[in-house]
mmCIF file of C-alpha atoms in Angstrom:
data_model
loop_
_atom_site.group_PDB
_atom_site.id
_atom_site.type_symbol
_atom_site.label_atom_id
_atom_site.label_comp_id
_atom_site.label_asym_id
_atom_site.label_seq_id
_atom_site.Cartn_x
_atom_site.Cartn_y
_atom_site.Cartn_z
ATOM 1 C CA UNK Q 1 106.215 33.427 -38.226
ATOM 2 C CA UNK Q 2 104.369 30.302 -37.034
ATOM 3 C CA UNK Q 3 101.765 30.860 -34.374
ATOM 4 C CA UNK Q 4 103.089 29.704 -30.981
ATOM 5 C CA UNK Q 5 101.147 26.863 -29.472
ATOM 6 C CA UNK Q 6 99.574 27.337 -26.051
ATOM 7 C CA UNK Q 7 101.154 25.479 -23.160
ATOM 8 C CA UNK Q 8 99.892 21.915 -22.665
ATOM 9 C CA UNK Q 9 98.646 22.716 -19.158
ATOM 10 C CA UNK Q 10 96.615 25.634 -20.501
ATOM 11 C CA UNK Q 11 95.057 23.382 -23.163
ATOM 12 C CA UNK Q 12 94.000 20.793 -20.591
ATOM 13 C CA UNK Q 13 92.422 23.474 -18.439
ATOM 14 C CA UNK Q 14 90.434 24.590 -21.442
ATOM 15 C CA UNK Q 15 89.174 21.020 -21.980
ATOM 16 C CA UNK Q 16 88.214 20.806 -18.304
ATOM 17 C CA UNK Q 17 86.207 24.018 -18.651
ATOM 18 C CA UNK Q 18 84.358 22.541 -21.619
ATOM 19 C CA UNK Q 19 83.656 19.322 -19.707
ATOM 20 C CA UNK Q 20 82.224 21.273 -16.760
ATOM 21 C CA UNK Q 21 79.865 23.239 -18.992
ATOM 22 C CA UNK Q 22 78.666 20.165 -20.896
ATOM 23 C CA UNK Q 23 78.181 17.932 -17.847
ATOM 24 C CA UNK Q 24 76.083 20.499 -16.018
ATOM 25 C CA UNK Q 25 74.074 21.320 -19.130
ATOM 26 C CA UNK Q 26 73.253 17.637 -19.610
ATOM 27 C CA UNK Q 27 72.442 17.250 -15.906
ATOM 28 C CA UNK Q 28 69.910 20.082 -15.863
ATOM 29 C CA UNK Q 29 68.166 18.813 -18.988
ATOM 30 C CA UNK Q 30 68.212 15.240 -17.672
ATOM 31 C CA UNK Q 31 66.296 16.371 -14.590
ATOM 32 C CA UNK Q 32 63.699 17.996 -16.832
ATOM 33 C CA UNK Q 33 63.301 15.027 -19.208
ATOM 34 C CA UNK Q 34 63.039 12.414 -16.431
ATOM 35 C CA UNK Q 35 60.736 14.531 -14.259
ATOM 36 C CA UNK Q 36 63.218 14.437 -11.374
ATOM 37 C CA UNK Q 37 63.181 18.220 -11.382
ATOM 38 C CA UNK Q 38 59.837 17.998 -9.533
ATOM 39 C CA UNK Q 39 61.793 16.694 -6.532
ATOM 40 C CA UNK Q 40 64.042 19.753 -6.545
ATOM 41 C CA UNK Q 41 62.207 22.899 -7.672
ATOM 42 C CA UNK Q 42 58.876 24.664 -7.552
ATOM 43 C CA UNK Q 43 57.240 24.551 -11.032
ATOM 44 C CA UNK Q 44 57.470 28.342 -11.279
ATOM 45 C CA UNK Q 45 61.267 28.082 -11.435
ATOM 46 C CA UNK Q 46 61.708 24.979 -13.575
ATOM 47 C CA UNK Q 47 61.979 27.015 -16.752
ATOM 48 C CA UNK Q 48 65.058 28.717 -15.328
ATOM 49 C CA UNK Q 49 66.803 25.367 -14.850
ATOM 50 C CA UNK Q 50 65.785 24.235 -18.335
ATOM 51 C CA UNK Q 51 66.974 27.493 -19.890
ATOM 52 C CA UNK Q 52 70.266 27.193 -18.028
ATOM 53 C CA UNK Q 53 70.729 23.638 -19.331
ATOM 54 C CA UNK Q 54 70.124 24.695 -22.919
ATOM 55 C CA UNK Q 55 72.401 27.696 -22.487
ATOM 56 C CA UNK Q 56 75.217 25.598 -21.047
ATOM 57 C CA UNK Q 57 75.013 23.084 -23.878
ATOM 58 C CA UNK Q 58 75.083 25.940 -26.375
ATOM 59 C CA UNK Q 59 78.088 27.450 -24.637
ATOM 60 C CA UNK Q 60 79.789 24.064 -24.552
ATOM 61 C CA UNK Q 61 79.258 23.650 -28.295
ATOM 62 C CA UNK Q 62 80.727 27.096 -28.926
ATOM 63 C CA UNK Q 63 83.770 26.307 -26.777
ATOM 64 C CA UNK Q 64 84.336 23.027 -28.665
ATOM 65 C CA UNK Q 65 84.163 24.864 -31.996
ATOM 66 C CA UNK Q 66 86.512 27.507 -30.636
ATOM 67 C CA UNK Q 67 89.005 24.818 -29.608
ATOM 68 C CA UNK Q 68 89.107 23.177 -33.066
ATOM 69 C CA UNK Q 69 92.429 23.701 -34.892
ATOM 70 C CA UNK Q 70 90.607 25.008 -37.965
ATOM 71 C CA UNK Q 71 88.717 27.579 -35.941
ATOM 72 C CA UNK Q 72 89.523 31.176 -36.674
ATOM 73 C CA UNK Q 73 89.834 31.644 -32.929
ATOM 74 C CA UNK Q 74 92.558 29.049 -32.576
ATOM 75 C CA UNK Q 75 95.324 31.597 -33.017
ATOM 76 C CA UNK Q 76 93.803 33.953 -30.493
ATOM 77 C CA UNK Q 77 93.637 33.804 -26.801
ATOM 78 C CA UNK Q 78 90.220 33.584 -25.273
ATOM 79 C CA UNK Q 79 88.883 36.920 -23.990
ATOM 80 C CA UNK Q 80 88.538 35.209 -20.618
ATOM 81 C CA UNK Q 81 92.215 34.381 -20.484
ATOM 82 C CA UNK Q 82 93.174 37.828 -19.212
ATOM 83 C CA UNK Q 83 90.468 37.982 -16.537
ATOM 84 C CA UNK Q 84 92.042 38.104 -13.102
ATOM 85 C CA UNK Q 85 90.215 36.625 -10.137
ATOM 86 C CA UNK Q 86 90.915 35.148 -6.753
ATOM 87 C CA UNK Q 87 89.903 31.531 -6.126
ATOM 88 C CA UNK Q 88 90.078 29.404 -3.008
ATOM 89 C CA UNK Q 89 91.157 26.296 -4.923
ATOM 90 C CA UNK Q 90 93.349 25.802 -7.995
ATOM 91 C CA UNK Q 91 91.414 26.014 -11.246
ATOM 92 C CA UNK Q 92 92.042 22.368 -12.141
ATOM 93 C CA UNK Q 93 90.777 21.181 -8.743
ATOM 94 C CA UNK Q 94 87.644 23.327 -9.014
ATOM 95 C CA UNK Q 95 86.883 21.962 -12.483
ATOM 96 C CA UNK Q 96 87.386 18.358 -11.399
ATOM 97 C CA UNK Q 97 85.175 18.930 -8.362
ATOM 98 C CA UNK Q 98 82.375 20.370 -10.504
ATOM 99 C CA UNK Q 99 82.684 17.506 -12.986
ATOM 100 C CA UNK Q 100 82.558 14.935 -10.198
ATOM 101 C CA UNK Q 101 79.453 16.471 -8.649
ATOM 102 C CA UNK Q 102 77.787 16.689 -12.060
ATOM 103 C CA UNK Q 103 78.547 13.049 -12.894
ATOM 104 C CA UNK Q 104 77.204 11.957 -9.505
ATOM 105 C CA UNK Q 105 74.037 13.879 -10.282
ATOM 106 C CA UNK Q 106 73.713 11.955 -13.548
ATOM 107 C CA UNK Q 107 74.086 8.505 -11.962
ATOM 108 C CA UNK Q 108 72.269 9.106 -8.650
ATOM 109 C CA UNK Q 109 68.507 9.479 -8.826
ATOM 110 C CA UNK Q 110 67.189 12.179 -6.463
ATOM 111 C CA UNK Q 111 64.371 11.135 -4.195
ATOM 112 C CA UNK Q 112 61.647 13.302 -2.651
ATOM 113 C CA UNK Q 113 61.663 13.904 1.079
ATOM 114 C CA UNK Q 114 59.762 11.369 3.158
ATOM 115 C CA UNK Q 115 59.037 10.461 6.777
ATOM 116 C CA UNK Q 116 62.586 10.669 8.157
ATOM 117 C CA UNK Q 117 63.066 14.252 6.974
ATOM 118 C CA UNK Q 118 59.508 15.105 8.019
ATOM 119 C CA UNK Q 119 60.187 13.967 11.584
ATOM 120 C CA UNK Q 120 63.445 15.919 11.645
ATOM 121 C CA UNK Q 121 61.775 19.128 10.465
ATOM 122 C CA UNK Q 122 58.601 18.638 12.503
ATOM 123 C CA UNK Q 123 55.179 17.991 11.014
ATOM 124 C CA UNK Q 124 52.670 20.786 11.537
ATOM 125 C CA UNK Q 125 49.015 21.386 10.678
ATOM 126 C CA UNK Q 126 49.623 25.088 10.020
ATOM 127 C CA UNK Q 127 51.377 27.052 7.277
ATOM 128 C CA UNK Q 128 53.810 28.949 9.472
ATOM 129 C CA UNK Q 129 57.254 27.907 8.281
ATOM 130 C CA UNK Q 130 57.607 29.926 5.070
ATOM 131 C CA UNK Q 131 54.378 31.882 4.752
ATOM 132 C CA UNK Q 132 51.895 33.023 7.369
ATOM 133 C CA UNK Q 133 48.896 33.414 5.054
ATOM 134 C CA UNK Q 134 47.505 30.781 2.682
ATOM 135 C CA UNK Q 135 47.789 31.660 -1.001
ATOM 136 C CA UNK Q 136 44.839 31.427 -3.403
ATOM 137 C CA UNK Q 137 42.662 29.825 -0.718
ATOM 138 C CA UNK Q 138 39.152 28.925 -1.805
ATOM 139 C CA UNK Q 139 36.725 27.116 0.442
ATOM 140 C CA UNK Q 140 34.849 24.181 -1.021
ATOM 141 C CA UNK Q 141 31.273 23.220 -0.238
ATOM 142 C CA UNK Q 142 32.195 19.530 -0.213
ATOM 143 C CA UNK Q 143 34.715 18.648 2.535
ATOM 144 C CA UNK Q 144 35.442 15.265 0.934
ATOM 145 C CA UNK Q 145 36.851 17.126 -2.100
ATOM 146 C CA UNK Q 146 39.495 18.938 -0.044
ATOM 147 C CA UNK Q 147 43.055 17.782 -0.429
ATOM 148 C CA UNK Q 148 45.287 17.384 2.599
ATOM 149 C CA UNK Q 149 46.819 20.814 1.947
ATOM 150 C CA UNK Q 150 43.368 22.383 1.622
ATOM 151 C CA UNK Q 151 42.411 20.952 5.017
ATOM 152 C CA UNK Q 152 45.545 22.486 6.508
ATOM 153 C CA UNK Q 153 44.750 25.823 4.873
ATOM 154 C CA UNK Q 154 41.210 25.615 6.212
ATOM 155 C CA UNK Q 155 42.594 25.139 9.720
ATOM 156 C CA UNK Q 156 44.808 28.188 9.172
ATOM 157 C CA UNK Q 157 41.742 30.285 8.490
ATOM 158 C CA UNK Q 158 39.612 28.857 11.303
ATOM 159 C CA UNK Q 159 41.625 26.683 13.709
ATOM 160 C CA UNK Q 160 38.729 25.339 15.806
ATOM 161 C CA UNK Q 161 38.746 21.542 15.328
ATOM 162 C CA UNK Q 162 35.198 21.035 16.638
ATOM 163 C CA UNK Q 163 33.869 23.053 13.697
ATOM 164 C CA UNK Q 164 34.786 20.211 11.337
ATOM 165 C CA UNK Q 165 33.633 17.226 13.402
ATOM 166 C CA UNK Q 166 31.585 14.813 11.329
ATOM 167 C CA UNK Q 167 32.745 16.134 7.950
ATOM 168 C CA UNK Q 168 33.927 13.614 5.391
ATOM 169 C CA UNK Q 169 37.617 13.408 4.454
ATOM 170 C CA UNK Q 170 39.307 11.948 1.390
ATOM 171 C CA UNK Q 171 43.020 12.822 1.273
ATOM 172 C CA UNK Q 172 46.313 11.505 -0.079
ATOM 173 C CA UNK Q 173 49.750 11.579 1.493
ATOM 174 C CA UNK Q 174 52.656 9.527 2.764
ATOM 175 C CA UNK Q 175 52.686 7.781 6.130
ATOM 176 C CA UNK Q 176 54.660 8.910 9.179
ATOM 177 C CA UNK Q 177 54.863 7.084 12.514
ATOM 178 C CA UNK Q 178 55.505 9.804 15.118
ATOM 179 C CA UNK Q 179 56.752 8.352 18.393
ATOM 180 C CA UNK Q 180 54.461 10.624 20.417
ATOM 181 C CA UNK Q 181 51.293 9.157 18.892
ATOM 182 C CA UNK Q 182 49.675 5.914 20.111
ATOM 183 C CA UNK Q 183 50.083 2.768 18.026
ATOM 184 C CA UNK Q 184 46.596 3.100 16.583
ATOM 185 C CA UNK Q 185 47.493 6.501 15.084
ATOM 186 C CA UNK Q 186 49.644 7.580 12.177
ATOM 187 C CA UNK Q 187 50.258 10.890 10.434
ATOM 188 C CA UNK Q 188 49.288 11.437 6.818
ATOM 189 C CA UNK Q 189 51.557 14.122 5.406
ATOM 190 C CA UNK Q 190 52.855 16.028 2.402
ATOM 191 C CA UNK Q 191 55.689 18.484 1.890
ATOM 192 C CA UNK Q 192 55.006 22.056 0.818
ATOM 193 C CA UNK Q 193 57.674 23.699 -1.325
ATOM 194 C CA UNK Q 194 57.860 27.436 -1.982
ATOM 195 C CA UNK Q 195 61.078 27.690 -4.019
ATOM 196 C CA UNK Q 196 63.223 24.571 -3.885
ATOM 197 C CA UNK Q 197 63.615 21.400 -1.846
ATOM 198 C CA UNK Q 198 65.797 23.243 0.672
ATOM 199 C CA UNK Q 199 62.789 25.192 2.001
ATOM 200 C CA UNK Q 200 60.265 22.318 1.871
ATOM 201 C CA UNK Q 201 58.409 21.637 5.098
ATOM 202 C CA UNK Q 202 55.892 18.922 6.035
ATOM 203 C CA UNK Q 203 52.266 19.417 6.990
ATOM 204 C CA UNK Q 204 49.833 16.694 7.932
ATOM 205 C CA UNK Q 205 46.940 15.445 10.023
ATOM 206 C CA UNK Q 206 46.716 12.564 12.518
ATOM 207 C CA UNK Q 207 44.750 9.512 11.409
ATOM 208 C CA UNK Q 208 42.979 7.234 13.891
ATOM 209 C CA UNK Q 209 43.179 3.656 12.676
ATOM 210 C CA UNK Q 210 40.854 0.698 13.198
ATOM 211 C CA UNK Q 211 43.928 -1.399 14.044
ATOM 212 C CA UNK Q 212 47.645 -1.187 14.782
ATOM 213 C CA UNK Q 213 49.644 1.085 12.454
ATOM 214 C CA UNK Q 214 52.216 -1.625 11.704
ATOM 215 C CA UNK Q 215 50.059 -2.572 8.708
ATOM 216 C CA UNK Q 216 50.816 0.847 7.172
ATOM 217 C CA UNK Q 217 54.613 1.258 6.814
ATOM 218 C CA UNK Q 218 56.197 4.723 6.789
ATOM 219 C CA UNK Q 219 56.861 6.452 3.453
ATOM 220 C CA UNK Q 220 54.180 4.545 1.551
ATOM 221 C CA UNK Q 221 51.441 6.646 -0.028
ATOM 222 C CA UNK Q 222 47.804 6.061 0.922
ATOM 223 C CA UNK Q 223 44.382 7.348 0.010
ATOM 224 C CA UNK Q 224 42.671 7.922 3.358
ATOM 225 C CA UNK Q 225 38.906 8.138 3.624
ATOM 226 C CA UNK Q 226 37.058 8.766 6.834
ATOM 227 C CA UNK Q 227 35.366 11.278 9.073
ATOM 228 C CA UNK Q 228 36.748 14.245 10.933
ATOM 229 C CA UNK Q 229 36.759 14.203 14.716
ATOM 230 C CA UNK Q 230 38.435 15.994 17.601
ATOM 231 C CA UNK Q 231 40.916 14.213 19.866
ATOM 232 C CA UNK Q 232 43.284 15.343 22.605
ATOM 233 C CA UNK Q 233 46.784 14.195 21.710
ATOM 234 C CA UNK Q 234 49.777 15.122 23.841
ATOM 235 C CA UNK Q 235 47.597 17.535 25.782
ATOM 236 C CA UNK Q 236 46.424 19.389 22.695
ATOM 237 C CA UNK Q 237 43.046 19.276 20.981
ATOM 238 C CA UNK Q 238 43.567 18.382 17.349
ATOM 239 C CA UNK Q 239 41.560 17.644 14.244
ATOM 240 C CA UNK Q 240 41.875 13.931 13.490
ATOM 241 C CA UNK Q 241 40.742 11.767 10.590
ATOM 242 C CA UNK Q 242 38.890 8.686 11.848
ATOM 243 C CA UNK Q 243 39.772 6.350 9.003
ATOM 244 C CA UNK Q 244 37.253 4.014 7.458
ATOM 245 C CA UNK Q 245 39.433 3.105 4.453
ATOM 246 C CA UNK Q 246 43.173 3.242 3.694
ATOM 247 C CA UNK Q 247 44.231 2.241 0.194
ATOM 248 C CA UNK Q 248 47.870 2.169 -0.886
ATOM 249 C CA UNK Q 249 48.523 4.276 -3.996
ATOM 250 C CA UNK Q 250 51.607 4.927 -6.169
ATOM 251 C CA UNK Q 251 53.804 7.873 -5.295
ATOM 252 C CA UNK Q 252 52.665 10.871 -7.371
ATOM 253 C CA UNK Q 253 54.895 12.146 -10.160
ATOM 254 C CA UNK Q 254 55.025 15.415 -8.235
ATOM 255 C CA UNK Q 255 54.974 14.516 -4.522
ATOM 256 C CA UNK Q 256 55.132 18.109 -3.258
ATOM 257 C CA UNK Q 257 52.385 20.670 -2.919
ATOM 258 C CA UNK Q 258 52.527 24.485 -3.061
#
């Protein structure tokens, strides 16, 4: 007896499943190849995304081979066909939704968080949002060699701003214009990420400028050199960088810190 053909609707659902697997496999590997994955994940977890991309492409290739008429599986139903589950949406709608999101991910370039998100989440000079203790903290004998994050970690250990007055500073970060700061101040900031972009939070230090901050637009990256000092801003004593030099620099390949 000839082998009965599967219903047309069932065949199309199978093709949609294959498309979902392939699109998301390509998307994950595209993020890795282009470096956009640095905007989304902590480096410790990037290998998981890469492995998932390779696995999905492998699964997609297997499903294509399985769907070929000459395949020895063509006369059999897929083992997944008998699996019963409850879904909120019809299977075809779910597949099309996943394909649409995956295609959008392929054509839309993700961007790292910048000043707007930093102002929404609140810029701090302490590491209190996702961890209370600095990790792998090592003091340096040369203050001008500390990064912005290392200055923030130093303040976590000993939060007395007067202790650092007169020390040299040489840090990199993107510019924020907080409304509560005077026009001759800006905030130099970076995001810290502990797992993925969803838990990223901004830290930064105020910078006292020799002129109005309008010459330093938000979101641009600058190398700030200067001297540490203590100022009272909004009724609170804070460590401030008195800038002697601000040089615009390209956005780093990996804009987050850890």
